[in-house]
Short mmCIF file of C-alpha atoms and ligand atoms in Angstrom, two decimals:
data_model
loop_
_atom_site.label_atom_id
_atom_site.label_comp_id
_atom_site.label_asym_id
_atom_site.label_seq_id
_atom_site.Cartn_x
_atom_site.Cartn_y
_atom_site.Cartn_z
CA MET A 19 92.46 144.14 199.95
CA ILE A 20 92.27 146.87 197.33
CA ASP A 21 90.79 149.90 199.04
CA ILE A 22 88.43 151.06 196.31
CA ASP A 23 86.48 153.27 198.70
CA ALA A 24 89.60 155.24 199.58
CA ALA A 25 90.40 155.78 195.92
CA VAL A 26 86.86 156.94 195.27
CA ARG A 27 87.10 159.35 198.22
CA ARG A 28 90.33 160.77 196.85
CA GLY A 29 88.30 161.54 193.75
CA ASN A 30 90.62 159.87 191.27
CA LEU A 31 88.47 156.84 190.64
CA ARG A 32 84.88 156.52 189.62
CA LEU A 33 82.95 153.33 189.95
CA ARG A 34 80.84 154.21 186.93
CA GLN A 35 82.40 154.86 183.54
CA PHE A 36 81.69 155.27 179.83
CA ALA A 37 85.13 154.11 178.66
CA SER A 38 83.95 150.77 177.36
CA ASP A 39 81.12 148.31 177.64
CA ASN A 40 83.70 145.87 178.97
CA TYR A 41 84.10 148.02 182.10
CA ALA A 42 80.71 146.74 183.26
CA GLY A 43 80.36 143.70 185.49
CA ILE A 44 78.55 140.42 184.97
CA CYS A 45 74.78 140.61 184.60
CA PRO A 46 72.81 138.78 187.34
CA GLU A 47 71.37 136.15 184.98
CA ALA A 48 74.80 135.11 183.74
CA PHE A 49 76.18 135.14 187.27
CA SER A 50 73.42 132.96 188.62
CA ALA A 51 73.79 130.46 185.75
CA MET A 52 77.49 130.24 186.61
CA GLU A 53 76.53 129.50 190.20
CA SER A 54 74.06 126.82 189.09
CA ALA A 55 76.84 125.17 187.11
CA ASN A 56 78.99 125.00 190.22
CA THR A 57 77.63 121.71 191.53
CA GLY A 58 79.35 118.40 191.56
CA HIS A 59 81.86 116.96 189.16
CA VAL A 60 81.22 117.44 185.48
CA VAL A 61 82.95 116.13 182.36
CA SER A 62 85.59 118.56 181.10
CA TYR A 63 86.57 120.08 177.73
CA GLY A 64 83.02 120.67 176.52
CA ASP A 65 81.52 117.20 176.76
CA ASP A 66 79.06 118.39 179.38
CA GLU A 67 75.38 119.25 179.63
CA TRP A 68 75.92 123.01 180.00
CA THR A 69 77.90 123.22 176.79
CA THR A 70 75.27 121.18 174.97
CA LEU A 71 72.50 123.35 176.37
CA ALA A 72 74.19 126.65 175.51
CA SER A 73 75.05 125.44 172.00
CA ASP A 74 71.45 124.35 171.44
CA MET A 75 70.20 127.70 172.67
CA ILE A 76 72.45 129.43 170.14
CA ARG A 77 71.03 127.15 167.41
CA ASP A 78 67.57 128.25 168.53
CA VAL A 79 68.54 131.91 168.33
CA PHE A 80 69.70 131.46 164.73
CA GLU A 81 67.04 128.90 163.81
CA THR A 82 69.56 126.65 162.10
CA ARG A 83 71.90 123.75 162.82
CA CYS A 84 75.10 125.73 163.17
CA GLU A 85 78.37 124.55 164.76
CA VAL A 86 79.20 126.40 167.99
CA PHE A 87 82.52 126.81 169.83
CA PHE A 88 83.07 128.79 173.02
CA VAL A 89 86.33 130.68 173.28
CA PHE A 90 87.76 133.06 175.86
CA ASN A 91 87.79 136.29 173.90
CA GLY A 92 87.05 138.08 170.68
CA THR A 93 90.57 138.37 169.36
CA ALA A 94 90.93 134.59 169.47
CA GLY A 95 87.46 134.01 168.04
CA ASN A 96 87.99 136.38 165.12
CA SER A 97 91.51 135.22 164.36
CA LEU A 98 90.76 131.53 164.51
CA ALA A 99 87.54 131.87 162.54
CA LEU A 100 89.26 133.92 159.84
CA SER A 101 92.20 131.56 159.66
CA SER A 102 89.81 128.67 159.05
CA LEU A 103 88.54 130.48 155.94
CA CYS A 104 91.93 131.16 154.42
CA ARG A 105 95.31 129.75 153.53
CA SER A 106 98.47 131.69 154.14
CA TYR A 107 98.67 133.02 150.57
CA HIS A 108 95.15 134.42 150.70
CA SER A 109 93.94 137.82 151.87
CA ILE A 110 91.13 139.09 154.07
CA LEU A 111 89.26 142.29 153.27
CA CYS A 112 88.15 144.45 156.17
CA HIS A 113 87.30 148.04 156.98
CA GLU A 114 90.27 150.22 157.85
CA THR A 115 88.89 150.91 161.33
CA SER A 116 88.02 147.27 162.06
CA HIS A 117 89.09 145.64 165.31
CA ILE A 118 90.90 142.87 163.44
CA GLU A 119 93.11 145.50 161.79
CA THR A 120 93.60 147.97 164.63
CA ASP A 121 93.14 146.10 167.91
CA GLU A 122 94.22 142.48 167.59
CA CYS A 123 97.96 142.91 167.53
CA GLY A 124 98.28 141.04 164.24
CA ALA A 125 96.57 137.92 165.60
CA PRO A 126 94.53 137.24 162.41
CA GLU A 127 97.77 137.22 160.40
CA PHE A 128 99.56 135.21 163.09
CA PHE A 129 96.97 132.47 163.43
CA SER A 130 96.59 132.17 159.67
CA ASN A 131 100.34 131.94 159.14
CA GLY A 132 100.54 135.22 157.29
CA THR A 133 97.27 135.74 155.45
CA LYS A 134 97.36 139.41 154.49
CA VAL A 135 94.72 141.81 155.70
CA LEU A 136 93.66 144.30 153.00
CA LEU A 137 91.96 147.53 154.00
CA VAL A 138 88.79 148.83 152.44
CA ASP A 139 87.35 152.24 153.24
CA GLY A 140 83.70 153.21 153.56
CA GLU A 141 81.61 155.74 155.42
CA ASN A 142 80.67 155.40 159.08
CA GLY A 143 82.88 152.37 159.68
CA LYS A 144 81.13 150.21 157.10
CA ILE A 145 82.48 148.36 154.09
CA ASN A 146 80.30 148.26 150.99
CA PRO A 147 80.03 146.17 147.81
CA GLU A 148 81.76 148.78 145.64
CA GLY A 149 84.80 148.94 147.93
CA ILE A 150 85.01 145.16 148.08
CA ARG A 151 84.76 144.83 144.30
CA ARG A 152 87.37 147.53 143.75
CA MET A 153 89.86 145.80 146.06
CA VAL A 154 89.29 142.35 144.55
CA LYS A 155 89.46 143.55 140.95
CA LYS A 156 92.57 145.63 141.55
CA ARG A 157 94.79 142.66 140.81
CA SER A 158 94.23 139.09 139.70
CA ASP A 159 97.79 137.97 139.03
CA ILE A 160 99.77 135.41 140.97
CA HIS A 161 101.93 138.03 142.70
CA TYR A 162 99.04 139.37 144.76
CA PRO A 163 97.63 137.62 147.88
CA LYS A 164 94.38 136.12 146.61
CA PRO A 165 91.29 137.67 148.28
CA LYS A 166 89.44 134.87 150.01
CA ALA A 167 87.42 136.36 152.85
CA VAL A 168 85.67 139.54 153.80
CA THR A 169 84.86 140.55 157.34
CA LEU A 170 82.34 143.06 158.61
CA THR A 171 81.75 144.22 162.16
CA GLN A 172 78.17 144.33 163.44
CA ALA A 173 77.63 146.75 165.20
CA THR A 174 80.66 148.61 163.81
CA GLU A 175 83.60 150.03 165.71
CA LEU A 176 82.07 153.49 165.15
CA GLY A 177 78.74 152.63 166.75
CA THR A 178 76.83 152.29 163.49
CA VAL A 179 74.79 149.30 162.35
CA TYR A 180 74.59 147.56 158.96
CA THR A 181 70.99 147.24 157.83
CA GLU A 182 69.68 143.87 156.72
CA ASP A 183 69.88 145.03 153.13
CA GLU A 184 73.48 146.19 153.51
CA VAL A 185 74.55 142.80 154.88
CA ARG A 186 72.69 141.04 152.07
CA ARG A 187 74.41 143.15 149.43
CA ILE A 188 77.81 142.37 150.92
CA GLY A 189 76.89 138.68 151.07
CA ALA A 190 75.86 138.75 147.41
CA VAL A 191 79.01 140.43 146.15
CA ALA A 192 81.13 138.08 148.27
CA LYS A 193 79.43 135.07 146.70
CA GLU A 194 79.93 136.49 143.23
CA LEU A 195 83.63 137.10 143.89
CA GLY A 196 84.26 133.80 145.66
CA LEU A 197 84.83 135.30 149.12
CA ARG A 198 83.84 133.79 152.43
CA VAL A 199 82.03 136.10 154.86
CA HIS A 200 83.01 136.54 158.50
CA MET A 201 81.15 138.77 160.92
CA ASP A 202 82.81 140.23 163.99
CA GLY A 203 79.81 140.35 166.30
CA ALA A 204 81.45 141.58 169.49
CA ARG A 205 78.31 143.78 169.68
CA PHE A 206 76.01 141.58 167.62
CA ALA A 207 73.35 141.82 170.34
CA ASN A 208 73.31 145.61 170.07
CA ALA A 209 72.81 145.35 166.32
CA VAL A 210 69.94 142.86 166.61
CA ALA A 211 68.27 144.98 169.30
CA ALA A 212 68.69 148.13 167.20
CA LEU A 213 67.34 146.59 163.99
CA GLY A 214 64.61 144.51 165.56
CA VAL A 215 65.24 141.69 163.08
CA ALA A 216 65.53 137.93 163.44
CA PRO A 217 69.21 137.05 163.98
CA ARG A 218 69.11 134.75 160.97
CA ALA A 219 68.13 137.66 158.68
CA ILE A 220 71.46 139.44 159.22
CA THR A 221 73.64 136.33 159.32
CA TRP A 222 73.27 133.09 157.37
CA GLU A 223 70.27 134.21 155.34
CA ALA A 224 72.30 137.21 154.22
CA GLY A 225 75.38 135.16 153.31
CA VAL A 226 77.43 135.19 156.53
CA ASP A 227 79.46 131.96 156.88
CA VAL A 228 80.82 132.44 160.38
CA LEU A 229 79.95 134.80 163.22
CA CYS A 230 81.90 135.67 166.34
CA PHE A 231 79.01 136.25 168.70
CA GLY A 232 80.10 138.52 171.54
CA GLY A 233 79.25 137.79 175.15
CA ALA A 234 81.67 139.86 177.25
CA LYS A 235 80.29 143.27 176.25
CA ASN A 236 76.74 142.06 176.68
CA GLY A 237 77.05 140.95 180.32
CA LEU A 238 79.29 137.89 180.57
CA ALA A 239 82.50 137.81 182.58
CA LEU A 240 84.25 136.58 179.48
CA GLY A 241 83.64 134.51 176.44
CA GLU A 242 82.53 134.68 172.83
CA ALA A 243 80.88 132.01 170.70
CA VAL A 244 82.22 131.17 167.26
CA VAL A 245 79.19 130.16 165.20
CA PHE A 246 79.72 128.41 161.87
CA PHE A 247 76.65 128.55 159.64
CA ASP A 248 78.55 126.75 156.90
CA ARG A 249 79.29 123.70 159.00
CA GLU A 250 81.95 122.36 156.66
CA LEU A 251 84.12 125.32 157.54
CA ALA A 252 84.15 124.10 161.14
CA TYR A 253 86.18 121.04 160.13
CA GLU A 254 88.92 120.51 162.74
CA PHE A 255 88.13 123.88 164.35
CA ASP A 256 88.27 122.13 167.72
CA TYR A 257 91.95 121.33 167.07
CA HIS A 258 92.52 124.93 166.02
CA CYS A 259 91.06 126.14 169.32
CA LYS A 260 93.04 123.66 171.37
CA GLN A 261 96.34 124.53 169.73
CA ALA A 262 95.67 128.23 170.26
CA GLY A 263 95.01 127.72 173.96
CA GLN A 264 91.29 128.39 173.55
CA LEU A 265 89.85 125.08 174.71
CA ALA A 266 88.58 125.63 178.24
CA SER A 267 89.08 122.61 180.44
CA LYS A 268 86.23 123.58 182.76
CA MET A 269 84.07 124.44 179.76
CA ARG A 270 80.84 124.40 181.77
CA PHE A 271 81.83 127.75 183.31
CA LEU A 272 82.28 129.33 179.89
CA ALA A 273 79.04 127.81 178.58
CA ALA A 274 76.62 128.14 181.53
CA PRO A 275 76.64 131.98 181.60
CA TRP A 276 75.64 131.88 177.92
CA ALA A 277 72.59 129.86 178.88
CA GLY A 278 71.74 132.50 181.50
CA LEU A 279 72.20 135.28 178.95
CA LEU A 280 70.12 133.66 176.21
CA LYS A 281 67.25 132.50 178.39
CA ASP A 282 64.21 134.82 178.19
CA ASP A 283 66.12 137.06 175.74
CA VAL A 284 68.26 138.65 178.45
CA TRP A 285 70.93 139.26 175.80
CA LEU A 286 68.50 141.42 173.81
CA LYS A 287 67.22 143.24 176.88
CA ASN A 288 70.79 144.03 177.94
CA ALA A 289 71.60 145.30 174.47
CA ALA A 290 68.40 147.32 174.13
CA HIS A 291 69.13 148.97 177.47
CA ALA A 292 72.69 149.88 176.40
CA ASN A 293 71.40 151.23 173.08
CA ALA A 294 68.68 153.33 174.74
CA SER A 295 71.22 154.73 177.21
CA ALA A 296 73.48 155.73 174.32
CA ARG A 297 70.57 157.50 172.62
CA ARG A 298 69.89 159.48 175.76
CA LEU A 299 73.57 160.33 176.16
CA GLU A 300 73.71 161.41 172.52
CA ARG A 301 70.64 163.60 172.95
CA GLU A 302 72.12 165.36 175.97
CA LEU A 303 75.54 165.73 174.38
CA SER A 304 74.15 167.20 171.18
CA ALA A 305 72.49 169.96 173.20
CA LEU A 306 75.89 171.14 174.48
CA GLU A 307 77.80 173.94 172.82
CA GLY A 308 81.36 172.83 172.01
CA VAL A 309 80.43 169.19 171.53
CA GLU A 310 79.92 167.67 168.11
CA ILE A 311 78.50 164.19 167.45
CA MET A 312 80.70 162.40 164.90
CA PHE A 313 78.68 159.40 163.68
CA PRO A 314 75.02 158.36 163.76
CA CYS A 315 74.38 156.72 167.16
CA GLN A 316 72.75 153.42 166.17
CA ALA A 317 74.03 151.05 168.84
CA ASN A 318 75.64 151.71 172.25
CA ALA A 319 78.47 154.10 171.35
CA VAL A 320 78.58 157.86 171.02
CA PHE A 321 81.62 159.50 169.41
CA VAL A 322 82.15 163.18 170.06
CA ARG A 323 84.57 165.89 169.11
CA MET A 324 85.40 168.55 171.67
CA ARG A 325 88.41 170.62 172.62
CA PRO A 326 91.12 168.52 174.30
CA GLU A 327 91.15 171.06 177.18
CA ALA A 328 87.52 170.26 177.95
CA ALA A 329 88.12 166.51 177.69
CA GLY A 330 91.14 166.90 179.99
CA LEU A 331 89.10 168.72 182.63
CA VAL A 332 86.36 166.13 182.65
CA GLN A 333 88.99 163.39 182.84
CA ASP A 334 90.51 165.20 185.84
CA ARG A 335 87.17 164.59 187.56
CA GLY A 336 87.75 160.86 187.29
CA TRP A 337 85.95 160.10 184.03
CA MET A 338 87.77 157.76 181.69
CA PHE A 339 87.22 157.44 177.96
CA TYR A 340 89.30 156.60 174.91
CA ASP A 341 90.52 158.91 172.20
CA PHE A 342 92.32 156.42 169.96
CA ILE A 343 89.45 154.34 168.64
CA GLY A 344 87.96 154.72 165.19
CA GLN A 345 88.80 158.02 163.57
CA GLY A 346 89.80 160.16 166.54
CA GLY A 347 87.45 162.09 168.77
CA TYR A 348 86.28 160.68 172.07
CA ARG A 349 84.29 157.48 172.43
CA LEU A 350 81.64 157.02 175.09
CA MET A 351 80.16 153.55 175.50
CA CYS A 352 77.03 152.52 177.34
CA SER A 353 76.56 149.07 178.78
CA TRP A 354 73.83 146.76 180.06
CA ASP A 355 73.93 148.52 183.45
CA THR A 356 74.34 152.19 182.53
CA THR A 357 71.97 154.28 184.65
CA ASP A 358 70.26 157.60 184.04
CA GLU A 359 72.20 158.89 187.04
CA ASP A 360 75.50 157.99 185.34
CA ILE A 361 74.47 160.05 182.33
CA THR A 362 73.26 162.97 184.45
CA ASN A 363 76.52 163.00 186.43
CA PHE A 364 78.68 162.85 183.34
CA ILE A 365 76.78 165.58 181.51
CA SER A 366 76.93 167.82 184.56
CA ASP A 367 80.71 167.41 184.87
CA LEU A 368 81.14 167.93 181.16
CA LYS A 369 79.08 171.13 181.24
CA ASP A 370 81.27 172.51 184.03
CA SER A 371 84.42 171.54 182.13
CA LEU A 372 83.20 173.16 178.93
CA ALA A 373 82.32 176.36 180.81
CA LYS A 374 85.72 176.46 182.56
CA CYS A 375 87.68 176.36 179.36
CA GLY A 376 85.30 178.72 177.60
CA CYS A 377 84.28 176.22 174.93
C1 LIG B 409 85.84 144.15 172.08
C2 LIG B 409 85.87 143.80 170.64
C3 LIG B 409 86.34 142.56 170.22
C4 LIG B 409 86.91 141.52 171.18
O1 LIG B 409 88.01 141.95 171.86
P1 LIG B 409 88.76 141.05 172.95
O2 LIG B 409 89.36 142.06 173.86
O3 LIG B 409 89.77 140.26 172.23
O4 LIG B 409 87.74 140.19 173.59
C5 LIG B 409 86.26 142.24 168.88
N1 LIG B 409 85.76 143.12 167.99
C6 LIG B 409 85.29 144.32 168.36
C7 LIG B 409 84.71 145.23 167.33
C8 LIG B 409 85.35 144.71 169.69
O5 LIG B 409 84.89 145.91 170.05
#
């Protein structure tokens, strides 16, 4: 057995962290749905009742007849979805800090057989119509990979959220320029909870063709749902998933936790809790001398700048957080199970660390 208690006693491990929302465990509702699915023999590869139920629940959430596929993770979901929008000589526009550019090891290019990813800039981790237009209009000759898709991350990698109007404006310019729209929704729940809008208003009604709807960071053990609003784009997507090793044989265990998460809006409660925790963390951090908030905290992330000496001291106390995401600084993420005590403990250790290095 791994002796976690001993490691905690030695002081070099903490059971509570702000490093990522994927450090958190499985929420009870998802766990219990998984347990409910663990009875008897059930048809494999998705031809089962749990998969049908979870897919129907996702159609209810979006109030439309979308096509739904459950995959193991976000990298696969994004890459396969994007590759179904493009041919190898096309290009995909995305923000320069987007996960598909910085954190997927080239998988979107790999699964699309070389479709080029083109980077667009924009404040606070968001692309905008002007940036998209500029990149598309830059070249129109045959020597340039033809822009075919645009992807936006909701909530963004920098913890900001596109408003309904912003998504609509991107959808409109994409339509005008003949681009398909993909949304990386690893934290889609956090965006919906923050905006308080109907999910359809920031997806298909705003021009999004396909969404990767995140489950892992919202309380599942694993799993994301690829949701095609333009159902024609889902043609042969099942083969795509299978070839990429993303067709679960015991699909019920990927699907059932989704049913647990969607029932009674647990997904939104989890996200609202994570968002509220981040707001509290932001409030407490902004009161500290030597700590600067980098981006508006609109979802469940807080990015801060502080002296590396102070960050080092607080890390020496067992706190883990990343410094390579987005545009530098330190990222602190809240999750569905962040507690007030976690925040109090972190702030107290950070205060001590700041005082020690005279920040
Ligand atoms: C976590 C995350 C993903 C999915 O990552 P996987 O590790 O492949 O599941 C996708 N996009 C964003 C913005 C993320 O933060």
